[in-house]
């Protein structure tokens, strides 16, 4: 894409790989979703390796429910994680999957709140809500980016169909 400067009469060529605003926001949302998915997989691997390491910025339900003792506690969290992966890959060409990922993540946020309240009650104060504050913050972070991505779905689709035209110089 080139732009002509009226004052100097020179032509400026823009990078063809430069993304339009809605596409930038949408791709940033997809990137945040991918990071959350990958860190959740890493956290499950750490759980299986019985380490005390836990990365934030992950999806709560698959991590907190995952357990190898019962088959349903293994399959269901992995199925949910697989749905996130499907949403990530399909959202590249079908922006509606970003909305599906957002809905799933809202449910995950509600799960995190419920889980943390249950943990506080079950441990009789040994665990406090303050222990979950960083989880809440990172969930809010991902939620905000998924909302931004979902809000830009329509414009992203339009930008995919109609790439910017060159401006004559």
mmCIF file of C-alpha atoms in Angstrom:
data_model
loop_
_atom_site.group_PDB
_atom_site.id
_atom_site.type_symbol
_atom_site.label_atom_id
_atom_site.label_comp_id
_atom_site.label_asym_id
_atom_site.label_seq_id
_atom_site.Cartn_x
_atom_site.Cartn_y
_atom_site.Cartn_z
ATOM 1 C CA UNK A 1 0.000 0.000 0.000
ATOM 2 C CA UNK A 2 1.445 3.404 -0.846
ATOM 3 C CA UNK A 3 0.530 6.842 0.355
ATOM 4 C CA UNK A 4 1.294 10.082 -1.433
ATOM 5 C CA UNK A 5 2.448 13.092 0.478
ATOM 6 C CA UNK A 6 0.942 16.301 -0.918
ATOM 7 C CA UNK A 7 3.637 18.542 0.498
ATOM 8 C CA UNK A 8 6.668 16.693 -0.827
ATOM 9 C CA UNK A 9 5.086 14.707 -3.654
ATOM 10 C CA UNK A 10 6.843 11.563 -2.396
ATOM 11 C CA UNK A 11 5.206 8.197 -2.112
ATOM 12 C CA UNK A 12 5.340 6.182 1.116
ATOM 13 C CA UNK A 13 4.973 2.432 0.886
ATOM 14 C CA UNK A 14 3.315 0.775 3.865
ATOM 15 C CA UNK A 15 4.150 -2.752 4.940
ATOM 16 C CA UNK A 16 1.723 -5.165 3.255
ATOM 17 C CA UNK A 17 1.789 -7.293 6.400
ATOM 18 C CA UNK A 18 0.539 -4.422 8.550
ATOM 19 C CA UNK A 19 -2.754 -5.428 10.118
ATOM 20 C CA UNK A 20 -5.886 -3.330 10.185
ATOM 21 C CA UNK A 21 -7.186 -2.210 13.619
ATOM 22 C CA UNK A 22 -9.924 -4.833 14.041
ATOM 23 C CA UNK A 23 -7.608 -7.575 12.803
ATOM 24 C CA UNK A 24 -4.886 -6.511 15.262
ATOM 25 C CA UNK A 25 -7.342 -6.605 18.175
ATOM 26 C CA UNK A 26 -8.801 -9.913 17.059
ATOM 27 C CA UNK A 27 -5.392 -11.556 16.628
ATOM 28 C CA UNK A 28 -4.316 -10.248 20.041
ATOM 29 C CA UNK A 29 -7.397 -11.919 21.556
ATOM 30 C CA UNK A 30 -6.529 -15.160 19.753
ATOM 31 C CA UNK A 31 -2.961 -14.946 21.059
ATOM 32 C CA UNK A 32 -4.170 -14.531 24.640
ATOM 33 C CA UNK A 33 -6.469 -17.518 24.193
ATOM 34 C CA UNK A 34 -3.580 -19.615 22.864
ATOM 35 C CA UNK A 35 -1.328 -18.625 25.778
ATOM 36 C CA UNK A 36 -4.064 -19.580 28.262
ATOM 37 C CA UNK A 37 -4.518 -22.943 26.533
ATOM 38 C CA UNK A 38 -0.786 -23.684 26.456
ATOM 39 C CA UNK A 39 -0.236 -22.723 30.094
ATOM 40 C CA UNK A 40 -3.171 -24.903 31.113
ATOM 41 C CA UNK A 41 -1.553 -27.851 29.317
ATOM 42 C CA UNK A 42 1.737 -27.088 31.083
ATOM 43 C CA UNK A 43 -0.052 -26.887 34.447
ATOM 44 C CA UNK A 44 -1.689 -30.269 33.871
ATOM 45 C CA UNK A 45 1.735 -31.696 32.965
ATOM 46 C CA UNK A 46 3.161 -30.232 36.191
ATOM 47 C CA UNK A 47 0.289 -31.844 38.088
ATOM 48 C CA UNK A 48 1.047 -35.219 36.503
ATOM 49 C CA UNK A 49 4.735 -34.791 37.364
ATOM 50 C CA UNK A 50 3.688 -33.940 40.949
ATOM 51 C CA UNK A 51 5.551 -30.653 41.044
ATOM 52 C CA UNK A 52 4.476 -27.690 43.118
ATOM 53 C CA UNK A 53 4.773 -25.364 40.128
ATOM 54 C CA UNK A 54 1.723 -23.612 38.751
ATOM 55 C CA UNK A 55 1.579 -21.009 36.004
ATOM 56 C CA UNK A 56 -1.057 -18.343 36.164
ATOM 57 C CA UNK A 57 -2.936 -17.208 33.071
ATOM 58 C CA UNK A 58 -4.506 -20.594 32.572
ATOM 59 C CA UNK A 59 -8.027 -21.941 32.267
ATOM 60 C CA UNK A 60 -9.317 -22.911 35.717
ATOM 61 C CA UNK A 61 -11.748 -25.763 35.081
ATOM 62 C CA UNK A 62 -9.424 -28.218 33.311
ATOM 63 C CA UNK A 63 -6.683 -27.630 35.874
ATOM 64 C CA UNK A 64 -8.678 -27.735 39.102
ATOM 65 C CA UNK A 65 -10.872 -30.679 38.094
ATOM 66 C CA UNK A 66 -8.187 -32.791 36.412
ATOM 67 C CA UNK A 67 -7.468 -35.957 38.389
ATOM 68 C CA UNK A 68 -6.148 -39.297 37.201
ATOM 69 C CA UNK A 69 -7.908 -41.228 39.969
ATOM 70 C CA UNK A 70 -11.316 -41.111 38.291
ATOM 71 C CA UNK A 71 -11.743 -41.475 34.537
ATOM 72 C CA UNK A 72 -14.417 -38.755 34.325
ATOM 73 C CA UNK A 73 -12.064 -36.320 36.095
ATOM 74 C CA UNK A 74 -9.513 -37.008 33.380
ATOM 75 C CA UNK A 75 -11.704 -37.067 30.287
ATOM 76 C CA UNK A 76 -14.015 -34.114 31.002
ATOM 77 C CA UNK A 77 -11.265 -31.529 31.654
ATOM 78 C CA UNK A 78 -9.331 -32.693 28.588
ATOM 79 C CA UNK A 79 -12.519 -32.494 26.492
ATOM 80 C CA UNK A 80 -13.095 -28.910 27.667
ATOM 81 C CA UNK A 81 -9.486 -28.063 26.863
ATOM 82 C CA UNK A 82 -9.926 -29.664 23.422
ATOM 83 C CA UNK A 83 -12.965 -27.432 22.819
ATOM 84 C CA UNK A 84 -10.809 -24.378 23.542
ATOM 85 C CA UNK A 85 -8.212 -25.657 21.060
ATOM 86 C CA UNK A 86 -10.919 -26.172 18.421
ATOM 87 C CA UNK A 87 -12.231 -22.653 19.073
ATOM 88 C CA UNK A 88 -8.729 -21.232 18.703
ATOM 89 C CA UNK A 89 -8.043 -22.900 15.354
ATOM 90 C CA UNK A 90 -11.493 -22.383 13.865
ATOM 91 C CA UNK A 91 -11.615 -18.732 14.968
ATOM 92 C CA UNK A 92 -8.952 -17.916 12.354
ATOM 93 C CA UNK A 93 -11.490 -18.203 9.521
ATOM 94 C CA UNK A 94 -14.764 -18.299 11.459
ATOM 95 C CA UNK A 95 -14.911 -15.459 14.003
ATOM 96 C CA UNK A 96 -18.029 -16.902 15.659
ATOM 97 C CA UNK A 97 -15.718 -19.342 17.426
ATOM 98 C CA UNK A 98 -14.192 -16.415 19.306
ATOM 99 C CA UNK A 99 -17.640 -15.771 20.770
ATOM 100 C CA UNK A 100 -17.922 -19.448 21.713
ATOM 101 C CA UNK A 101 -14.521 -19.272 23.423
ATOM 102 C CA UNK A 102 -15.678 -16.142 25.257
ATOM 103 C CA UNK A 103 -18.832 -17.883 26.507
ATOM 104 C CA UNK A 104 -16.777 -20.871 27.645
ATOM 105 C CA UNK A 105 -14.340 -18.581 29.439
ATOM 106 C CA UNK A 106 -17.151 -16.697 31.194
ATOM 107 C CA UNK A 107 -18.340 -20.074 32.485
ATOM 108 C CA UNK A 108 -14.750 -20.805 33.523
ATOM 109 C CA UNK A 109 -14.623 -17.507 35.439
ATOM 110 C CA UNK A 110 -17.828 -18.436 37.255
ATOM 111 C CA UNK A 111 -16.312 -21.843 38.007
ATOM 112 C CA UNK A 112 -13.199 -20.161 39.455
ATOM 113 C CA UNK A 113 -15.313 -17.990 41.756
ATOM 114 C CA UNK A 114 -17.372 -20.991 42.883
ATOM 115 C CA UNK A 115 -14.295 -23.156 43.344
ATOM 116 C CA UNK A 116 -12.502 -20.511 45.375
ATOM 117 C CA UNK A 117 -15.557 -19.944 47.606
ATOM 118 C CA UNK A 118 -15.844 -23.710 48.104
ATOM 119 C CA UNK A 119 -12.121 -23.962 48.910
ATOM 120 C CA UNK A 120 -12.415 -21.221 51.541
ATOM 121 C CA UNK A 121 -15.431 -22.941 53.115
ATOM 122 C CA UNK A 122 -13.985 -26.470 52.931
ATOM 123 C CA UNK A 123 -10.658 -25.522 54.486
ATOM 124 C CA UNK A 124 -12.303 -23.497 57.257
ATOM 125 C CA UNK A 125 -10.146 -20.467 56.600
ATOM 126 C CA UNK A 126 -6.834 -22.184 55.822
ATOM 127 C CA UNK A 127 -7.362 -20.968 52.247
ATOM 128 C CA UNK A 128 -8.646 -17.425 51.765
ATOM 129 C CA UNK A 129 -10.016 -15.541 48.803
ATOM 130 C CA UNK A 130 -6.770 -13.560 48.834
ATOM 131 C CA UNK A 131 -5.033 -16.773 47.774
ATOM 132 C CA UNK A 132 -7.016 -16.601 44.527
ATOM 133 C CA UNK A 133 -6.610 -12.874 43.807
ATOM 134 C CA UNK A 134 -3.909 -13.340 41.166
ATOM 135 C CA UNK A 135 -6.040 -16.026 39.489
ATOM 136 C CA UNK A 136 -8.927 -13.540 39.426
ATOM 137 C CA UNK A 137 -6.727 -10.840 37.920
ATOM 138 C CA UNK A 138 -5.361 -13.087 35.179
ATOM 139 C CA UNK A 139 -8.865 -14.354 34.408
ATOM 140 C CA UNK A 140 -10.054 -10.770 34.090
ATOM 141 C CA UNK A 141 -7.108 -10.090 31.757
ATOM 142 C CA UNK A 142 -8.002 -12.982 29.437
ATOM 143 C CA UNK A 143 -11.706 -12.133 29.683
ATOM 144 C CA UNK A 144 -11.086 -8.535 28.595
ATOM 145 C CA UNK A 145 -9.094 -9.651 25.553
ATOM 146 C CA UNK A 146 -11.701 -12.237 24.587
ATOM 147 C CA UNK A 147 -14.393 -9.563 24.867
ATOM 148 C CA UNK A 148 -12.318 -7.270 22.653
ATOM 149 C CA UNK A 149 -11.896 -10.117 20.164
ATOM 150 C CA UNK A 150 -15.604 -10.952 20.205
ATOM 151 C CA UNK A 151 -16.530 -7.279 19.753
ATOM 152 C CA UNK A 152 -14.273 -7.113 16.697
ATOM 153 C CA UNK A 153 -15.600 -10.315 15.065
ATOM 154 C CA UNK A 154 -17.773 -8.523 12.532
ATOM 155 C CA UNK A 155 -15.114 -5.984 11.543
ATOM 156 C CA UNK A 156 -12.487 -8.737 11.417
ATOM 157 C CA UNK A 157 -14.685 -10.745 9.026
ATOM 158 C CA UNK A 158 -15.160 -7.643 6.850
ATOM 159 C CA UNK A 159 -11.415 -6.973 6.845
ATOM 160 C CA UNK A 160 -10.790 -10.584 5.783
ATOM 161 C CA UNK A 161 -13.217 -10.218 2.884
ATOM 162 C CA UNK A 162 -12.114 -6.711 1.872
ATOM 163 C CA UNK A 163 -8.391 -6.122 2.374
ATOM 164 C CA UNK A 164 -7.329 -2.473 2.196
ATOM 165 C CA UNK A 165 -6.981 -1.096 -1.318
ATOM 166 C CA UNK A 166 -3.901 0.750 -2.422
ATOM 167 C CA UNK A 167 -4.094 4.506 -2.402
ATOM 168 C CA UNK A 168 -2.580 5.918 -5.598
ATOM 169 C CA UNK A 169 0.505 8.065 -5.051
#
